[in-house]
Coordinates of C-alpha atoms (C1' of nucleotides) in Angstrom, one line a residue:
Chain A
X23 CA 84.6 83.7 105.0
X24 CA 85.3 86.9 106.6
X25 CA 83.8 89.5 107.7
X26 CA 85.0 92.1 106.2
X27 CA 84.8 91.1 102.5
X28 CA 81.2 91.2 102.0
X29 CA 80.8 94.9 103.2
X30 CA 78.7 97.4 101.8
X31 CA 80.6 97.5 98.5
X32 CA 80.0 93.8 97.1
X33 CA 76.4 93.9 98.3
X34 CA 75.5 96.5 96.1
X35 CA 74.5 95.5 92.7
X36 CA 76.5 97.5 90.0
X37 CA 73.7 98.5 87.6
X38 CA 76.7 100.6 85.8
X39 CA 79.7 99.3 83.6
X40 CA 82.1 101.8 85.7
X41 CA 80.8 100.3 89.1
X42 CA 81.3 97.1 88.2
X43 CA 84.8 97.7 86.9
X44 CA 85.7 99.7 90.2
X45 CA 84.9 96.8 92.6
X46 CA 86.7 94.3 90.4
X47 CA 89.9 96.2 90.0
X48 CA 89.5 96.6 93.6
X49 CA 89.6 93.4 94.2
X50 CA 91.7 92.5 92.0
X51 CA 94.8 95.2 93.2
X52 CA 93.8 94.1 97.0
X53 CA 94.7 90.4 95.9
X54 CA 97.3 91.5 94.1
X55 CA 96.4 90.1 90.8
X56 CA 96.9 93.4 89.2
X57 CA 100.2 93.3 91.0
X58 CA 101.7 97.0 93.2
X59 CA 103.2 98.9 90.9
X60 CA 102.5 97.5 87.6
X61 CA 101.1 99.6 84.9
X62 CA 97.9 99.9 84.2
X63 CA 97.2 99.7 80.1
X64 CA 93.9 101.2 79.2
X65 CA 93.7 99.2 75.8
X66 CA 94.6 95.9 77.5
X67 CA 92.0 96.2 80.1
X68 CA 89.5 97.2 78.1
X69 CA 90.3 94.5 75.7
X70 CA 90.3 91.8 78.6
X71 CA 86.9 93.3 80.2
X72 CA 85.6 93.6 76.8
X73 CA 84.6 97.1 76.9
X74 CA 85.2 100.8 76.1
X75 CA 87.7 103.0 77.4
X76 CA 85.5 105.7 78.8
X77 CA 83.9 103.6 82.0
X78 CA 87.0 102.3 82.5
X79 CA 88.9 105.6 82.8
X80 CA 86.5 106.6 85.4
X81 CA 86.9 103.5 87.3
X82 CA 90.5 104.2 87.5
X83 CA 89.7 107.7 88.5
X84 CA 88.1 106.8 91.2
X85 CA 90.5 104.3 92.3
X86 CA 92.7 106.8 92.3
X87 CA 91.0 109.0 94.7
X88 CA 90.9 105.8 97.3
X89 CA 94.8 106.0 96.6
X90 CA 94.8 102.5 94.9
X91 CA 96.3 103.6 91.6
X92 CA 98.7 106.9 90.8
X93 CA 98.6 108.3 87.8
X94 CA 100.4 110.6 85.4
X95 CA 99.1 113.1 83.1
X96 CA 99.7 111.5 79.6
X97 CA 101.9 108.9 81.0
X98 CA 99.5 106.8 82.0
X99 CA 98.4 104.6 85.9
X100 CA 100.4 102.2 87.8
X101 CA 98.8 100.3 90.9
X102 CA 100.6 101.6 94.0
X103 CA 103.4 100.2 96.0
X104 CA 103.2 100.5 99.3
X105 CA 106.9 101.3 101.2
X106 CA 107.7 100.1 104.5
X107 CA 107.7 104.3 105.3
X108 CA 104.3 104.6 103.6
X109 CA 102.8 101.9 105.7
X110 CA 104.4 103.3 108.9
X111 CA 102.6 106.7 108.3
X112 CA 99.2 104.7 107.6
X113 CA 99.5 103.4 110.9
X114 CA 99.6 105.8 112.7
X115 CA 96.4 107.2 111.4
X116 CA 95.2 104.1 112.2
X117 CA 96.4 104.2 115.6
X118 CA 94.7 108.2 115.9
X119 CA 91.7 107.0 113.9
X120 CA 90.7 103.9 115.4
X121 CA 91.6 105.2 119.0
X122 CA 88.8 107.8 118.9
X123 CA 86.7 105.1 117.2
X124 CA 87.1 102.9 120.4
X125 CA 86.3 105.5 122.6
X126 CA 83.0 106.0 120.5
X127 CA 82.6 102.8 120.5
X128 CA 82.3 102.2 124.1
X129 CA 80.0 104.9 124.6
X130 CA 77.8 103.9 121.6
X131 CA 77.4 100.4 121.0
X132 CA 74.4 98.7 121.8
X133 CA 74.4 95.9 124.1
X134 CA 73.5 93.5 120.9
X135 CA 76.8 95.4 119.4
X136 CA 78.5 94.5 122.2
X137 CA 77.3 91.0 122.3
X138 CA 78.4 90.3 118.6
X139 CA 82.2 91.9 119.2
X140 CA 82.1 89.3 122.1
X141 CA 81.3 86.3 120.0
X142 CA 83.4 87.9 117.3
X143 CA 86.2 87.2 120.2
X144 CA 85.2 83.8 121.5
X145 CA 85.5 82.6 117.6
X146 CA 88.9 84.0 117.0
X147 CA 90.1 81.9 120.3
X148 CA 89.3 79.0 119.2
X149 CA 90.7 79.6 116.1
X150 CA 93.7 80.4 117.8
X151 CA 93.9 77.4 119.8
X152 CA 93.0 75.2 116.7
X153 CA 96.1 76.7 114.3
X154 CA 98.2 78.7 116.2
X155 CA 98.3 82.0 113.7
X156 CA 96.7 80.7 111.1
X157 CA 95.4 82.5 108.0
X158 CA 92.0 83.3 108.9
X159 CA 92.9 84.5 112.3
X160 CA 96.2 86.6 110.6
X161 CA 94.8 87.9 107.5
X162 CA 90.8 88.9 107.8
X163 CA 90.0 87.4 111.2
X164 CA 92.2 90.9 112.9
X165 CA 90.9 93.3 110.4
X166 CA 87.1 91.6 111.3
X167 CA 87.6 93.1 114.8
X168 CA 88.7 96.2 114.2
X169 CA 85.9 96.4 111.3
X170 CA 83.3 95.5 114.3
X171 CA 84.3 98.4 116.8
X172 CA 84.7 101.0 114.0
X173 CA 81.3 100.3 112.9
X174 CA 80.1 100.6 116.9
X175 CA 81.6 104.2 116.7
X176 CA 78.5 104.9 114.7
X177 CA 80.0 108.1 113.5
X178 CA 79.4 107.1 109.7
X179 CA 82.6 109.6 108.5
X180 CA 85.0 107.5 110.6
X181 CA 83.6 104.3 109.4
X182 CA 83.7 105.2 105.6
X183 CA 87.5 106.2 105.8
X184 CA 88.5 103.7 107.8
X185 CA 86.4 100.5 106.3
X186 CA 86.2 101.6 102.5
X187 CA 89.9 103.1 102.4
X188 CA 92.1 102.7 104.6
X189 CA 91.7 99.1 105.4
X190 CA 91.9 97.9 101.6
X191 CA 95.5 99.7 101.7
X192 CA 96.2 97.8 104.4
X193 CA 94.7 94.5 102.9
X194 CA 96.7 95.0 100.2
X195 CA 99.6 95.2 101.3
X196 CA 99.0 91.8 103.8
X197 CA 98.1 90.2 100.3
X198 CA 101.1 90.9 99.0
X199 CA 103.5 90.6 102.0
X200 CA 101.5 87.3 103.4
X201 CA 103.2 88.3 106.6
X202 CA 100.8 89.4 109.0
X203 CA 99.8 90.4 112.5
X204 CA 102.7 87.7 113.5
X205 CA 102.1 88.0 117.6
X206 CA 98.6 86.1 117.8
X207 CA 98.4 85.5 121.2
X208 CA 99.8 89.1 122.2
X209 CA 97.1 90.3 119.6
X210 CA 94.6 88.1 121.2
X211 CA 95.1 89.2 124.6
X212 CA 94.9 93.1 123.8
X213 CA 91.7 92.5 122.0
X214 CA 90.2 91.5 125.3
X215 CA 91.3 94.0 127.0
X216 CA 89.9 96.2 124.5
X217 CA 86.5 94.3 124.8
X218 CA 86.4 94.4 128.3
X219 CA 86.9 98.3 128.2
X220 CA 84.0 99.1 125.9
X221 CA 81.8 96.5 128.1
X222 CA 82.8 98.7 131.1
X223 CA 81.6 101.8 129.0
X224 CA 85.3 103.5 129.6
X225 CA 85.9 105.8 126.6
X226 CA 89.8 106.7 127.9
X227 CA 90.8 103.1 128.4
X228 CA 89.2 102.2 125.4
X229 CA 91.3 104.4 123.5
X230 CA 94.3 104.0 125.1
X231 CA 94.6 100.4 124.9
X232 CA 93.6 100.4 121.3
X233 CA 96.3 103.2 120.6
X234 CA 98.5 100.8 122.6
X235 CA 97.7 97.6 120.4
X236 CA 98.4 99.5 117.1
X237 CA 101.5 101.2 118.1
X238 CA 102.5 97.9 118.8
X239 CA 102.0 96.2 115.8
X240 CA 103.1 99.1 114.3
X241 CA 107.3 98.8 116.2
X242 CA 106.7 95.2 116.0
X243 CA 106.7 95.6 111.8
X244 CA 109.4 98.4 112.2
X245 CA 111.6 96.0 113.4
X246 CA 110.8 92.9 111.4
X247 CA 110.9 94.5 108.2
X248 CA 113.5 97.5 109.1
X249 CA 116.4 96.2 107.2
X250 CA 114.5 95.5 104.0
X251 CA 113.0 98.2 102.1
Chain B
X8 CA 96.0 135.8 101.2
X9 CA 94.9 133.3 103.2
X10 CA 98.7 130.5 103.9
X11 CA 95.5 127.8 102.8
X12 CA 94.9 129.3 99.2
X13 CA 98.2 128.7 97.4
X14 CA 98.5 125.4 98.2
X15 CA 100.2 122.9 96.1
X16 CA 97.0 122.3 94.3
X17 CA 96.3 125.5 93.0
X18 CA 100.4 126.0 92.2
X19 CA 100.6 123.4 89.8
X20 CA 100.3 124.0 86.2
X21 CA 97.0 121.9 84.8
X22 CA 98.5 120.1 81.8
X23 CA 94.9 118.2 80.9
X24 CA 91.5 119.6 80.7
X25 CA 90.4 117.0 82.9
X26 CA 92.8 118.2 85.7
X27 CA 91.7 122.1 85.0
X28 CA 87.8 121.3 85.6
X29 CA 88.9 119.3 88.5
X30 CA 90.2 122.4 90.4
X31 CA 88.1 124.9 88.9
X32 CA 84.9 122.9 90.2
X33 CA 86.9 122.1 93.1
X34 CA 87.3 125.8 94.3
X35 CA 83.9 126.8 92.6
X36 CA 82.1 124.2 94.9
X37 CA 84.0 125.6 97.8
X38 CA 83.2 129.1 97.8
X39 CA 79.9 128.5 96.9
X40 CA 79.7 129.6 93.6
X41 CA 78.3 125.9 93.0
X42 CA 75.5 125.7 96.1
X43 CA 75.3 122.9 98.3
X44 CA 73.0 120.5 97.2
X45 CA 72.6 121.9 93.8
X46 CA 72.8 119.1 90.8
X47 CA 75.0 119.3 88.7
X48 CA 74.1 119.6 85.1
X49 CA 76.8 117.6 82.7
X50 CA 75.5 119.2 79.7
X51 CA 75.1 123.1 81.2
X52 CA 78.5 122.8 82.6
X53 CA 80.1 121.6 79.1
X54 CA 78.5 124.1 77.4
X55 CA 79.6 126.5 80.1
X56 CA 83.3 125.4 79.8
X57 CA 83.5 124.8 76.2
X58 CA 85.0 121.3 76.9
X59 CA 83.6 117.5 76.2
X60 CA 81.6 115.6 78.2
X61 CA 84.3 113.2 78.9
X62 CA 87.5 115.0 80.8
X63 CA 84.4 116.5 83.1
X64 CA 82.8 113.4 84.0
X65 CA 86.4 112.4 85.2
X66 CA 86.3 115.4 87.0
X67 CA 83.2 114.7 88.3
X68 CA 84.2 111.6 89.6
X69 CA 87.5 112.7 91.2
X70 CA 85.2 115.2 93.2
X71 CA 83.2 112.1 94.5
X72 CA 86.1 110.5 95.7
X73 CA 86.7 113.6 97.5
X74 CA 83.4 113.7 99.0
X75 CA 82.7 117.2 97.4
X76 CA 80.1 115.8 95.0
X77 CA 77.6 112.7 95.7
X78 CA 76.7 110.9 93.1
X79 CA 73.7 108.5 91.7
X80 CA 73.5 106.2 88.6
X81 CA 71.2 107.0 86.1
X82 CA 70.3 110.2 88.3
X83 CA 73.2 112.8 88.6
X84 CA 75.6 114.4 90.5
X85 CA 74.7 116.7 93.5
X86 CA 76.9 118.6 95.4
X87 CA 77.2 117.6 98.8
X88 CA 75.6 119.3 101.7
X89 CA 77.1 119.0 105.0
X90 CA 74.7 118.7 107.6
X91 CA 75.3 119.5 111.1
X92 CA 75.7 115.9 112.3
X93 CA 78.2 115.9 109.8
X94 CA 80.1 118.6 110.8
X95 CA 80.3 117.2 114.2
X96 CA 81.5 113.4 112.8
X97 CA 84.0 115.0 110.8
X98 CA 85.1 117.2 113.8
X99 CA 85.8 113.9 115.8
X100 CA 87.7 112.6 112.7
X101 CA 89.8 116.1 113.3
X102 CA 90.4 116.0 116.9
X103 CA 91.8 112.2 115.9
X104 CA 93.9 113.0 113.3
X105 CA 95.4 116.9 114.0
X106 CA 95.6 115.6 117.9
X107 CA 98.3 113.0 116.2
X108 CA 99.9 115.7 114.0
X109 CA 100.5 118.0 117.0
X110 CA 102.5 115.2 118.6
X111 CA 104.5 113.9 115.6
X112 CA 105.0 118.0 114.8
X113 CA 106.4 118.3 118.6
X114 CA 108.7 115.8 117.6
X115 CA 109.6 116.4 114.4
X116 CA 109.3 119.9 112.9
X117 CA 112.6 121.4 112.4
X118 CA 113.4 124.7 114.0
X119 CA 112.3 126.6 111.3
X120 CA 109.1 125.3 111.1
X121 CA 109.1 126.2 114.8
X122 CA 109.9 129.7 114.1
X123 CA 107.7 130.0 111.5
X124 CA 104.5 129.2 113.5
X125 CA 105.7 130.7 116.1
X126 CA 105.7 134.1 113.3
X127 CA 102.1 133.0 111.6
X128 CA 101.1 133.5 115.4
X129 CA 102.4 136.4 115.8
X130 CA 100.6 138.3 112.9
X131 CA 97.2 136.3 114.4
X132 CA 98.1 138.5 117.3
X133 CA 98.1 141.5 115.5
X134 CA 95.4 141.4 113.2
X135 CA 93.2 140.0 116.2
X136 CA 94.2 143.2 118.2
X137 CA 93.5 145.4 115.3
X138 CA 90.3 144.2 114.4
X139 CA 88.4 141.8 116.4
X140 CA 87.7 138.7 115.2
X141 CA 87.8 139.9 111.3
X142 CA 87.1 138.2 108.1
X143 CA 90.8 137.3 108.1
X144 CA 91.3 135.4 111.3
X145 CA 88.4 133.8 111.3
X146 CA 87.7 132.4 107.6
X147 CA 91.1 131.4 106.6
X148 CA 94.0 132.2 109.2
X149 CA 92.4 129.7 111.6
X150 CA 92.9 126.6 109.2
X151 CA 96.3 128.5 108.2
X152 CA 97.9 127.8 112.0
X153 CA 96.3 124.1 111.8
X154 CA 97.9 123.7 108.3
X155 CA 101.3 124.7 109.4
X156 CA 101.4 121.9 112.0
X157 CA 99.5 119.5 110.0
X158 CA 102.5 120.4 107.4
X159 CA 104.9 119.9 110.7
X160 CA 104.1 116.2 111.6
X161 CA 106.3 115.3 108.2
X162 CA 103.8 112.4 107.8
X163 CA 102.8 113.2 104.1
X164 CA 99.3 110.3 104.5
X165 CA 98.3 112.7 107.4
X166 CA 99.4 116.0 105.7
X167 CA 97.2 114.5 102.6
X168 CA 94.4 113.4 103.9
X169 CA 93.8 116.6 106.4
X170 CA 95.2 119.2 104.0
X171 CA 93.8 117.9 100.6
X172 CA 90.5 116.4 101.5
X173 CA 89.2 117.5 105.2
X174 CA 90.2 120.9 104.9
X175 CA 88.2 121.5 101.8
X176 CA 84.9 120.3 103.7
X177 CA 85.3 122.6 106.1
X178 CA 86.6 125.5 104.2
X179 CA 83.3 124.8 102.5
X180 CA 80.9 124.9 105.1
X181 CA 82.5 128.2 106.5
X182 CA 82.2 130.0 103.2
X183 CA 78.3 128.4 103.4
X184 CA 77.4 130.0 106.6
X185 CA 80.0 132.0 106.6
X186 CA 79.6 132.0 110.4
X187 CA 82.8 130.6 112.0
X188 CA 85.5 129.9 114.7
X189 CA 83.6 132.6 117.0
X190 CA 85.9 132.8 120.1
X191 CA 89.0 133.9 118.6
X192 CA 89.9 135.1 121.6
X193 CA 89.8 132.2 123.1
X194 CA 91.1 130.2 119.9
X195 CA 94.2 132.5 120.0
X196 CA 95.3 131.5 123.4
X197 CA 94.9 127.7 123.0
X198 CA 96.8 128.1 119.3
X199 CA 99.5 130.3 122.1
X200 CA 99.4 127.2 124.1
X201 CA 99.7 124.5 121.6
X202 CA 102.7 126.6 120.0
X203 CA 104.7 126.4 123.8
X204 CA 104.1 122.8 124.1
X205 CA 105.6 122.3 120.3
X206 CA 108.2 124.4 121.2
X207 CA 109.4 122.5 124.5
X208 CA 108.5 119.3 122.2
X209 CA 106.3 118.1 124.6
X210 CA 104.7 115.2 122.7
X211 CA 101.8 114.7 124.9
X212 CA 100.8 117.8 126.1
X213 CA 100.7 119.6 122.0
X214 CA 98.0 116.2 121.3
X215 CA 96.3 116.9 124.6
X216 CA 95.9 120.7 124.0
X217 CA 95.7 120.2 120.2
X218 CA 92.5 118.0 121.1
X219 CA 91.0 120.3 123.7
X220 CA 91.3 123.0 121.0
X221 CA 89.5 121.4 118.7
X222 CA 86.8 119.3 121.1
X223 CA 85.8 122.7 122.5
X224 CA 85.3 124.3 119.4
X225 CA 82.7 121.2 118.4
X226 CA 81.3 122.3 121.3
X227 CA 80.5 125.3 120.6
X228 CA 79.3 125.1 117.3
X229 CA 77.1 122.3 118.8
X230 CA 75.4 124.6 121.4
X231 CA 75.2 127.6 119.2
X232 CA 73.6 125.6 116.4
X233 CA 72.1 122.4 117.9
X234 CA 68.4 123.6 117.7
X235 CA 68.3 125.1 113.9
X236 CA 69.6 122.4 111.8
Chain C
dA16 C1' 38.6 114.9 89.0
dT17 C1' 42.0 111.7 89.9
dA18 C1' 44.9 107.9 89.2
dA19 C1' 47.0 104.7 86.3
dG20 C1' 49.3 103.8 82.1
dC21 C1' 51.6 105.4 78.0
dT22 C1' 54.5 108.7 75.5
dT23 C1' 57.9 112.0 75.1
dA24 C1' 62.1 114.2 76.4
dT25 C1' 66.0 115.3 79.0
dG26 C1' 70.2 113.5 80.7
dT27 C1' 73.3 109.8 81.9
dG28 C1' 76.2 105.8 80.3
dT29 C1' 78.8 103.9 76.6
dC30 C1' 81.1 103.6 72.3
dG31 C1' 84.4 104.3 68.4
dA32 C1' 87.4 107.6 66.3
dC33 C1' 90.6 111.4 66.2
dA34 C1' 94.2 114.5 68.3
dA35 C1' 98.0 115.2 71.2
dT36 C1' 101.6 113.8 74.0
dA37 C1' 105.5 111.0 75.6
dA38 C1' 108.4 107.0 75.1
dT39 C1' 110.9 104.2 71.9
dA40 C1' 113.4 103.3 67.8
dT41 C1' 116.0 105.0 64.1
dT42 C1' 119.0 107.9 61.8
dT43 C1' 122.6 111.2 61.4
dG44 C1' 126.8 113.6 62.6
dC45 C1' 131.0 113.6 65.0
Chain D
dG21 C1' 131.3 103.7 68.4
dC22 C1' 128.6 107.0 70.7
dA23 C1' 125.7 111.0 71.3
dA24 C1' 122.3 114.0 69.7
dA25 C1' 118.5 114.9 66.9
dT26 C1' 114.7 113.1 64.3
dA27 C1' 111.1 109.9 63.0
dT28 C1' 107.9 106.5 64.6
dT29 C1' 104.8 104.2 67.4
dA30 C1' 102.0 103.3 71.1
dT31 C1' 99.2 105.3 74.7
dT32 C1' 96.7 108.8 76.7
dG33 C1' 93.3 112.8 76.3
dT34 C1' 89.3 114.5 74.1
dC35 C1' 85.5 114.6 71.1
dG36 C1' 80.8 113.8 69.0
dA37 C1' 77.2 110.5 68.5
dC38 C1' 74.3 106.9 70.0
dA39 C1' 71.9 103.7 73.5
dC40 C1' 69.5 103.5 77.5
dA41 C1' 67.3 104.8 81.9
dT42 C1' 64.8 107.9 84.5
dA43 C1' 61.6 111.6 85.0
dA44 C1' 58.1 114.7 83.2
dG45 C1' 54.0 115.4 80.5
dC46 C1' 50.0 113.7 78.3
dT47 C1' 46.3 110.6 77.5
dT48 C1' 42.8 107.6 79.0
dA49 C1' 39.7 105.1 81.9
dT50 C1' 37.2 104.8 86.2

DNA sequence: ATAAGCTTATGTGTCGACAATAATATTTGC
DNA sequence: GCAAATATTATTGTCGACACATAAGCTTAT
């Protein structure tokens, strides 16, 4: 199981119809089984969650303000598509984003913090070794780490966008792509590098070697999926 | 008028109720007109609109994906009031993401765009000679220059997120203590700075400078208000 | 007099129905 | 046969009313 699905959102207990439909079309548009860029029919929905419209119009309101749906005025909300462009700009927030966040990080993670990002590391190696870039290390198992330093930036604005938003974009569009973070060992490597930069408590390495590991990933996507739109 | 004002927000033409209420509480909140930390009342502000419940709860929940409103089940909505650790969190978030939009604008804003900063800068100069660090240059032309650039880096997820949702925090809390940017001086000659680096499209040193601005203004407000929060 | 429990009331959450808009299908004219 | 205009249909937007939960006020017992 990974880390990163049983965050903050799925602990909570949705004492509201409109919660509870928010986290499951969540879900269920980060899995893809309301697939990117279908429509989203109001009726059919409600029919299939056996409620009214009104809760589910707000769901889908809110979705829409985490950018998982679009929607037109009287036309109606489709589940968005991510373009290899759109993706590309995402990531480099990321790389600003999660740079500064590393550079927190190292200056304010506790020694348990740092302990846990450790262990965090020693797991995914032996993953590694076991199933050379398999699916836990390539589609949570990365996201887990960068969920771990984030959350050691302990500025609670950073971790919000970058844990409740921007990463189920990026989920999403893993899910539906099932290509993923394909340089495990590079990948591997950098994250210890990263970790041994927060251990040593250097803020500007920290950074720039995280910047470094995104931008990567980042050209090594442009490349792979350059041709095809 | 403030460059900030007119944006493509206010522009459009509100088809749906829903939408309407969603800028006209989004502006009201803003300014101030609905107080930080007030509730908000569903049934006062239907009767004060002459609308349903329904198209403002939507409204209601758009603002709470937009952090302007916080929300609890069974209890209300409140507006949100930043405090000054938030501020400061949100002010690393900004040195992150503006410090990446500098660089992408050095590297991408047409000459045009060039010129047109280069102008906006210009009439900073002027009004700051005329009047000192006046209503003008410190409310709203401020986050005009940082607009422009933001608006330069042609990444439209950066330009959204900063422009749409960021901005509107902090245009907030400046109307709320209407205290703000209070070294223009200074301000004017790092915005001078940032605008040569653009210009010679020096990548690096418009991030580095971009980041200084903004770090040393966090700085400032930290000093000036870190005792009385 | 105070605290606990009950009652009331205000406000949020949800529903079903109606109105208005946009997309589709049909008809009409050339 | 095709294009434009019209009619139709399905879906979205909005409304008023009801159900339920929380909070406030009142009663009662210690």
């Amino acid at each position: 199981m990974s880390l990163v699905s049983p965050q903050t959102n799925e602990a909570k207990l949705h004492r509201t119809i409109s919660d509870s439909l928010f986290y499951q079309l969540q879900t269920a548009i980060i899995k893809g089984e309301l697939a990117a860029g279908s429509k989203i029919s109001e009726p059919e929905l409600a029919r299939k969650f056996g409620v009214s419209r009104a809760p589910l119009r707000e769901a889908i309101r809110r979705l829409e303000g985490q950018k998982l749906v679009e929607r037109k005025a009287h036309v109606g909300a489709r589940v968005v598509s991510l373009s290899l462009e759109e993706l590309v700009e995402i990531s480099f927030m990321r790389e600003a984003l999660e740079g500064m966040a590393c550079r927190l990080a190292a200056q304010y993670m506790t020694d348990e913090e740092v302990f846990k990002l450790k262990y965090l590391l020693s797991v995914h190696e032996k993953n590694q070794d076991l199933q050379e870039g398999q699916a836990y290390y390539q589609k949570e198992g990365d996201l887990d780490f960068h969920f771990c330093i984030v959350q050691g930036s302990h500025n609670n604005k950073l971790i919000n966008l970058l844990c409740d938003e921007l990463y189920h974009l990026i989920r999403m569009y893993r899910y539906q792509f099932s290509a993923d973070s394909p340089r495990p060992k590079h990948a591997f490597d950098e994250h210890h590098a990263i970790v041994d930069a927060i251990e040593k408590r250097d803020g500007d390495l920290a950074e720039q070697l995280m910047r470094k590991h995104i931008s990567a990933a980042r050209q090594n996507i442009e490349q792979r999926y350059g041709d095809n739109p």
